[in-house]
Amino acid sequence: MSADSSLSKVTVNPAVDGSELIRFDKVTKRFGANTVLDALDFTVSSGKHVTLIGPSGSGKTTILRLLMTLARPDEGTIRVGGEYLTHEERGGRLVPAGEKHVREVRKNIGMVFQQFNLFPNMKVMRNITEAPVHVLGLSADEAEERARGLLELVGLTEHADKFPTQLSGGQQQRVAIARALAMRPQVLLLDEVTSALDPELVAGVLDVLRDIARTTDITMLCVTHEMNFARDISDDVLMFDAGRVIESGPPEKIFNDPDQERTRQFLSAVL
Ligand SMILES: Nc1ncnc2c1ncn2[C@@H]1O[C@H](COP(=O)(O)OP(=O)(O)OP(=O)(O)O)[C@@H](O)[C@H]1O
Ligand SMILES: [Mg+2]
């Protein structure tokens, strides 16, 4: 299922140039009395592949959901490509952004979920073309051409006319990856995308993601328990605990010689 032959046909937004693409400034998120993110600061440079690790409940999914604007921060700001995600500047002041602004900034961000979340009533092709047509305004022909390139990339050319339920979990997840890429986002968010899959289907999905990491400029922010995959693709690994980044660095450092005892403990439990 090597996708190399088709990669030249796939264009994603040019990554800028190693400049800052994502910035969290003192982001706090609470659910009731539970402070999940506590004045969190972090940045991701354009084109980088960053993996978030940390114990269950440490807020990894919450970070991705905030970026996808599926939730809003209680305090602090998030910027993507220099644009405030959920705020707007009006008369020199930052105010909560309206839906239109949020929709515009969100176009730069794609997300793949653990549970695929494909549209069950649409065939594979339409799952991929729906947003490019309705959100980006592509013609049906343009969107289908783009989708065909992406189906080739994820090794599913033969399956364009099937419904999601006619595919294996691994195939459905590869459709979900193609669907996210069809918007040509600058950032791809991946939340434990292989953890709902049967073990024999995991490798195919990770291979597709490795190809994308290797051959495109897309910025990836990835939550995964697949530590070998994280080691392979990551430029940086961020270790979360209790709503903060407690340690970050290149994978060789974090996986082999972390500074924090908490990181050591966590890794010995999952490796
Ligand atoms: N919609 C919500 N309502 C209430 N609490 C929530 C909600 N979403 C998340 N939480 C709580 O926020 C905390 C962080 O959850 P989150 O899903 O971000 O953790 P995680 O690091 O992704 O964990 P896991 O590794 O288990 O996926 C948890 O305590 C969770 O119960
Ligand atoms: Mg999670």
Coordinates of C-alpha atoms and ligand atoms in Angstrom, one line a residue:
M1 CA 0.0 0.0 0.0
S2 CA 2.9 2.3 -0.5
A3 CA 1.5 5.7 -1.5
D4 CA 4.7 7.2 -2.8
S5 CA 3.6 7.2 -6.5
S6 CA 0.7 9.4 -5.8
L7 CA 2.2 11.9 -3.4
S8 CA 3.4 14.2 -6.1
K9 CA -0.3 14.8 -6.9
V10 CA -1.2 15.8 -3.4
T11 CA -0.7 19.4 -2.4
V12 CA -1.1 20.7 1.0
N13 CA -0.8 24.3 2.1
P14 CA 2.8 25.3 2.0
A15 CA 4.2 25.4 5.4
V16 CA 5.5 28.8 6.0
D17 CA 9.1 28.4 7.1
G18 CA 9.6 27.1 10.6
S19 CA 7.9 30.1 12.0
E20 CA 5.4 29.8 14.7
L21 CA 2.1 28.4 13.6
I22 CA 0.3 27.5 16.9
R23 CA 0.5 29.5 20.1
F24 CA -1.3 28.8 23.3
D25 CA -1.0 31.8 25.8
K26 CA -2.0 31.1 29.3
V27 CA -4.9 28.9 28.3
T28 CA -7.1 27.7 31.1
K29 CA -10.0 25.3 30.6
R30 CA -12.2 24.1 33.3
F31 CA -15.1 21.7 33.5
G32 CA -16.9 22.7 36.7
A33 CA -14.5 22.5 39.5
N34 CA -12.0 20.5 37.4
T35 CA -9.2 22.7 36.0
V36 CA -8.1 20.6 33.0
L37 CA -5.7 23.1 31.5
D38 CA -4.0 25.5 33.8
A39 CA -2.5 28.6 32.2
L40 CA -1.0 26.5 29.5
D41 CA 1.6 28.0 27.2
F42 CA 3.1 26.2 24.2
T43 CA 4.0 26.8 20.6
V44 CA 4.4 24.7 17.5
S45 CA 6.5 25.8 14.6
S46 CA 5.2 25.5 11.1
G47 CA 5.9 22.2 9.5
K48 CA 6.8 20.4 12.7
H49 CA 5.5 17.1 14.0
V50 CA 4.7 17.3 17.6
T51 CA 3.4 14.5 19.8
L52 CA 1.5 15.0 23.0
I53 CA 2.0 12.4 25.7
G54 CA 0.7 12.1 29.2
P55 CA -1.6 10.2 31.5
S56 CA -5.2 9.6 30.9
G57 CA -7.2 12.7 31.8
S58 CA -4.2 15.1 31.5
G59 CA -6.0 17.2 28.9
K60 CA -4.5 16.0 25.6
T61 CA -7.8 15.7 23.8
T62 CA -9.0 18.9 25.3
I63 CA -6.1 20.7 23.7
L64 CA -7.0 19.3 20.2
R65 CA -10.7 20.1 20.8
L66 CA -9.8 23.7 21.6
L67 CA -7.8 24.0 18.4
M68 CA -10.6 22.5 16.4
T69 CA -12.9 25.1 18.1
L70 CA -15.1 22.2 19.5
A71 CA -14.6 23.9 22.9
R72 CA -13.5 27.4 23.9
P73 CA -11.0 28.3 26.5
D74 CA -12.1 29.9 29.8
E75 CA -9.1 32.1 29.9
G76 CA -6.1 32.9 27.6
T77 CA -5.8 32.9 23.9
I78 CA -4.9 30.6 21.0
R79 CA -3.4 31.7 17.8
V80 CA -3.0 29.8 14.5
G81 CA -0.9 31.4 11.9
G82 CA -0.9 34.7 13.8
E83 CA -4.8 34.8 13.9
Y84 CA -6.7 34.6 17.1
L85 CA -8.8 31.4 17.0
T86 CA -11.6 32.4 19.3
H87 CA -11.0 36.1 19.7
E88 CA -11.1 39.1 17.4
E89 CA -9.4 42.4 17.8
R90 CA -12.1 45.2 17.8
G91 CA -11.1 48.8 18.6
G92 CA -7.8 47.6 20.0
R93 CA -9.4 45.2 22.4
L94 CA -9.7 41.4 22.2
V95 CA -13.3 40.2 22.3
P96 CA -14.8 36.7 21.8
A97 CA -14.9 35.9 18.1
G98 CA -18.1 35.5 16.2
E99 CA -18.9 32.3 14.3
K100 CA -17.8 33.7 11.0
H101 CA -14.3 34.5 12.2
V102 CA -14.0 31.1 13.9
R103 CA -15.1 29.3 10.7
E104 CA -12.5 31.2 8.7
V105 CA -9.6 30.3 11.0
R106 CA -10.8 26.7 11.4
K107 CA -10.3 26.1 7.7
N108 CA -6.6 25.9 8.4
I109 CA -7.1 23.0 10.8
G110 CA -8.1 19.4 10.1
M111 CA -8.7 16.7 12.7
V112 CA -8.9 12.9 12.7
F113 CA -10.7 11.3 15.6
Q114 CA -10.3 8.0 17.4
Q115 CA -13.8 6.9 16.3
F116 CA -13.4 8.1 12.6
N117 CA -16.7 10.1 12.7
L118 CA -17.3 9.6 9.0
F119 CA -20.7 10.7 7.6
P120 CA -22.5 7.3 7.6
N121 CA -25.1 8.2 5.0
M122 CA -22.5 9.3 2.4
K123 CA -20.3 7.2 0.2
V124 CA -16.5 7.5 0.6
M125 CA -16.1 10.0 -2.3
R126 CA -18.8 12.3 -0.9
N127 CA -17.3 12.1 2.6
I128 CA -14.2 13.6 1.1
T129 CA -15.7 16.1 -1.3
E130 CA -18.5 17.4 1.0
A131 CA -16.5 20.1 2.9
P132 CA -14.3 21.2 0.0
V133 CA -17.5 21.9 -2.0
H134 CA -19.6 23.4 0.8
V135 CA -16.9 25.2 2.8
L136 CA -14.2 26.0 0.3
G137 CA -16.5 26.4 -2.7
L138 CA -14.7 24.0 -5.0
S139 CA -16.7 22.7 -8.0
A140 CA -17.8 19.1 -7.8
D141 CA -15.2 18.2 -10.5
E142 CA -12.3 19.9 -8.6
A143 CA -13.3 18.3 -5.3
E144 CA -13.5 14.8 -6.9
E145 CA -10.2 15.2 -8.6
R146 CA -8.7 16.2 -5.3
A147 CA -10.4 13.3 -3.5
R148 CA -9.1 10.8 -6.1
G149 CA -5.5 11.9 -5.4
L150 CA -6.1 11.5 -1.7
L151 CA -7.8 8.1 -2.1
E152 CA -4.7 6.9 -4.0
L153 CA -2.5 8.4 -1.2
V154 CA -4.3 6.3 1.4
G155 CA -4.6 3.2 -0.7
L156 CA -8.3 3.2 -1.2
T157 CA -8.8 4.0 -4.9
E158 CA -11.1 1.0 -5.3
H159 CA -13.4 2.0 -2.5
A160 CA -14.7 5.4 -3.6
D161 CA -18.3 4.1 -4.1
K162 CA -18.7 2.3 -0.8
F163 CA -20.4 3.4 2.3
P164 CA -18.3 3.6 5.5
T165 CA -20.0 0.5 7.0
Q166 CA -18.7 -1.5 4.1
L167 CA -15.1 -0.8 5.1
S168 CA -12.8 -2.1 7.8
G169 CA -11.9 0.2 10.7
G170 CA -8.5 0.8 9.2
Q171 CA -10.0 1.7 5.8
Q172 CA -12.5 4.0 7.5
Q173 CA -9.7 5.7 9.4
R174 CA -7.8 6.2 6.1
V175 CA -10.9 7.8 4.6
A176 CA -11.0 10.1 7.6
I177 CA -7.4 11.1 7.0
A178 CA -8.1 11.8 3.3
R179 CA -11.2 13.8 4.3
A180 CA -9.1 16.0 6.7
L181 CA -6.4 16.5 4.0
A182 CA -9.0 17.4 1.4
M183 CA -9.3 20.8 3.1
R184 CA -5.6 21.4 2.7
P185 CA -5.2 22.4 6.3
Q186 CA -2.0 23.8 7.6
V187 CA -2.4 21.7 10.7
L188 CA -3.5 18.1 11.1
L189 CA -4.7 17.1 14.5
L190 CA -4.6 13.4 15.3
D191 CA -6.2 12.1 18.4
E192 CA -5.3 8.5 19.1
V193 CA -6.3 7.6 15.6
T194 CA -5.3 3.9 15.9
S195 CA -6.6 3.1 19.3
A196 CA -10.0 1.9 18.2
L197 CA -8.5 -0.4 15.5
D198 CA -7.9 -4.1 15.6
P199 CA -4.1 -4.7 16.0
E200 CA -3.6 -5.9 12.5
L201 CA -5.1 -2.8 11.0
V202 CA -2.9 -0.3 13.0
A203 CA 0.2 -0.6 10.8
G204 CA -1.6 0.4 7.6
V205 CA -2.9 3.6 9.1
L206 CA 0.5 4.5 10.7
D207 CA 2.2 3.8 7.3
V208 CA -0.1 6.4 5.7
L209 CA 0.7 8.9 8.4
R210 CA 4.4 8.3 8.1
D211 CA 4.2 9.0 4.4
I212 CA 2.3 12.2 5.0
A213 CA 4.8 13.3 7.7
R214 CA 7.7 12.5 5.4
T215 CA 6.5 13.9 2.1
T216 CA 4.3 16.9 3.0
D217 CA 4.9 20.1 4.8
I218 CA 1.8 19.8 6.9
T219 CA 2.2 20.6 10.6
M220 CA 1.1 17.6 12.8
L221 CA -0.1 17.6 16.4
C222 CA -0.5 14.1 17.4
V223 CA -1.8 12.3 20.5
T224 CA -0.8 8.7 20.5
H225 CA 0.1 5.7 22.6
E226 CA 2.1 4.3 19.7
M227 CA 5.5 5.2 21.1
N228 CA 7.5 3.8 18.2
F229 CA 5.5 5.8 15.8
A230 CA 5.9 8.9 18.0
R231 CA 9.7 8.3 18.0
D232 CA 9.8 8.0 14.2
I233 CA 7.8 11.0 13.2
S234 CA 8.2 13.5 16.0
D235 CA 10.4 16.5 16.0
D236 CA 9.3 17.3 19.5
V237 CA 7.5 15.4 22.2
L238 CA 5.5 17.3 24.9
M239 CA 4.8 15.6 28.2
F240 CA 1.7 16.8 29.9
D241 CA 0.6 16.3 33.5
A242 CA -2.0 18.1 35.5
G243 CA -2.8 20.6 32.8
R244 CA 0.8 21.8 32.1
V245 CA 3.7 20.8 29.9
I246 CA 6.1 19.4 32.4
E247 CA 8.8 18.5 29.9
S248 CA 9.5 18.8 26.1
G249 CA 12.2 17.9 23.7
P250 CA 13.2 15.7 20.8
P251 CA 12.0 12.1 21.1
E252 CA 15.5 10.7 21.7
K253 CA 15.8 12.9 24.8
I254 CA 12.2 12.4 26.2
F255 CA 12.1 8.6 25.5
N256 CA 15.7 7.7 26.5
D257 CA 16.7 10.3 29.1
P258 CA 13.8 12.4 30.5
D259 CA 14.6 15.0 33.1
Q260 CA 11.4 14.6 35.1
E261 CA 10.7 11.6 37.3
R262 CA 7.0 11.9 36.3
T263 CA 7.9 11.4 32.6
R264 CA 10.1 8.4 33.5
Q265 CA 7.2 6.8 35.5
F266 CA 4.7 7.5 32.7
L267 CA 7.0 6.0 30.0
S268 CA 7.8 2.9 32.1
A269 CA 4.0 2.3 32.4
V270 CA 3.3 2.6 28.6
L271 CA 6.5 1.4 26.9
Ligands
LIG1 N1 -17.1 17.7 28.0 C1 -16.5 17.5 29.2 N2 -17.2 17.7 30.4 C2 -16.7 17.5 31.6 N3 -15.4 17.0 31.8 C3 -14.7 16.8 30.7 C4 -15.2 17.0 29.4 N4 -14.2 16.8 28.5 C5 -13.1 16.4 29.2 N5 -13.4 16.5 30.6 C6 -12.5 16.1 31.6 O1 -11.2 16.8 31.4 C7 -10.1 16.0 31.7 C8 -9.2 15.9 30.6 O2 -9.8 15.1 29.5 P1 -9.1 14.8 28.2 O3 -10.1 14.1 27.4 O4 -8.6 16.1 27.6 O5 -7.9 13.9 28.7 P2 -6.9 13.1 27.8 O6 -5.5 13.5 28.2 O7 -7.2 13.2 26.4 O8 -7.1 11.6 28.4 P3 -7.1 10.2 27.6 O9 -5.6 9.8 27.5 O10 -7.8 9.2 28.5 O11 -7.8 10.3 26.3 C9 -10.7 14.7 32.3 O12 -10.7 14.8 33.7 C10 -12.1 14.7 31.7 O13 -12.9 14.0 32.5
MG2 MG -7.9 11.8 24.9

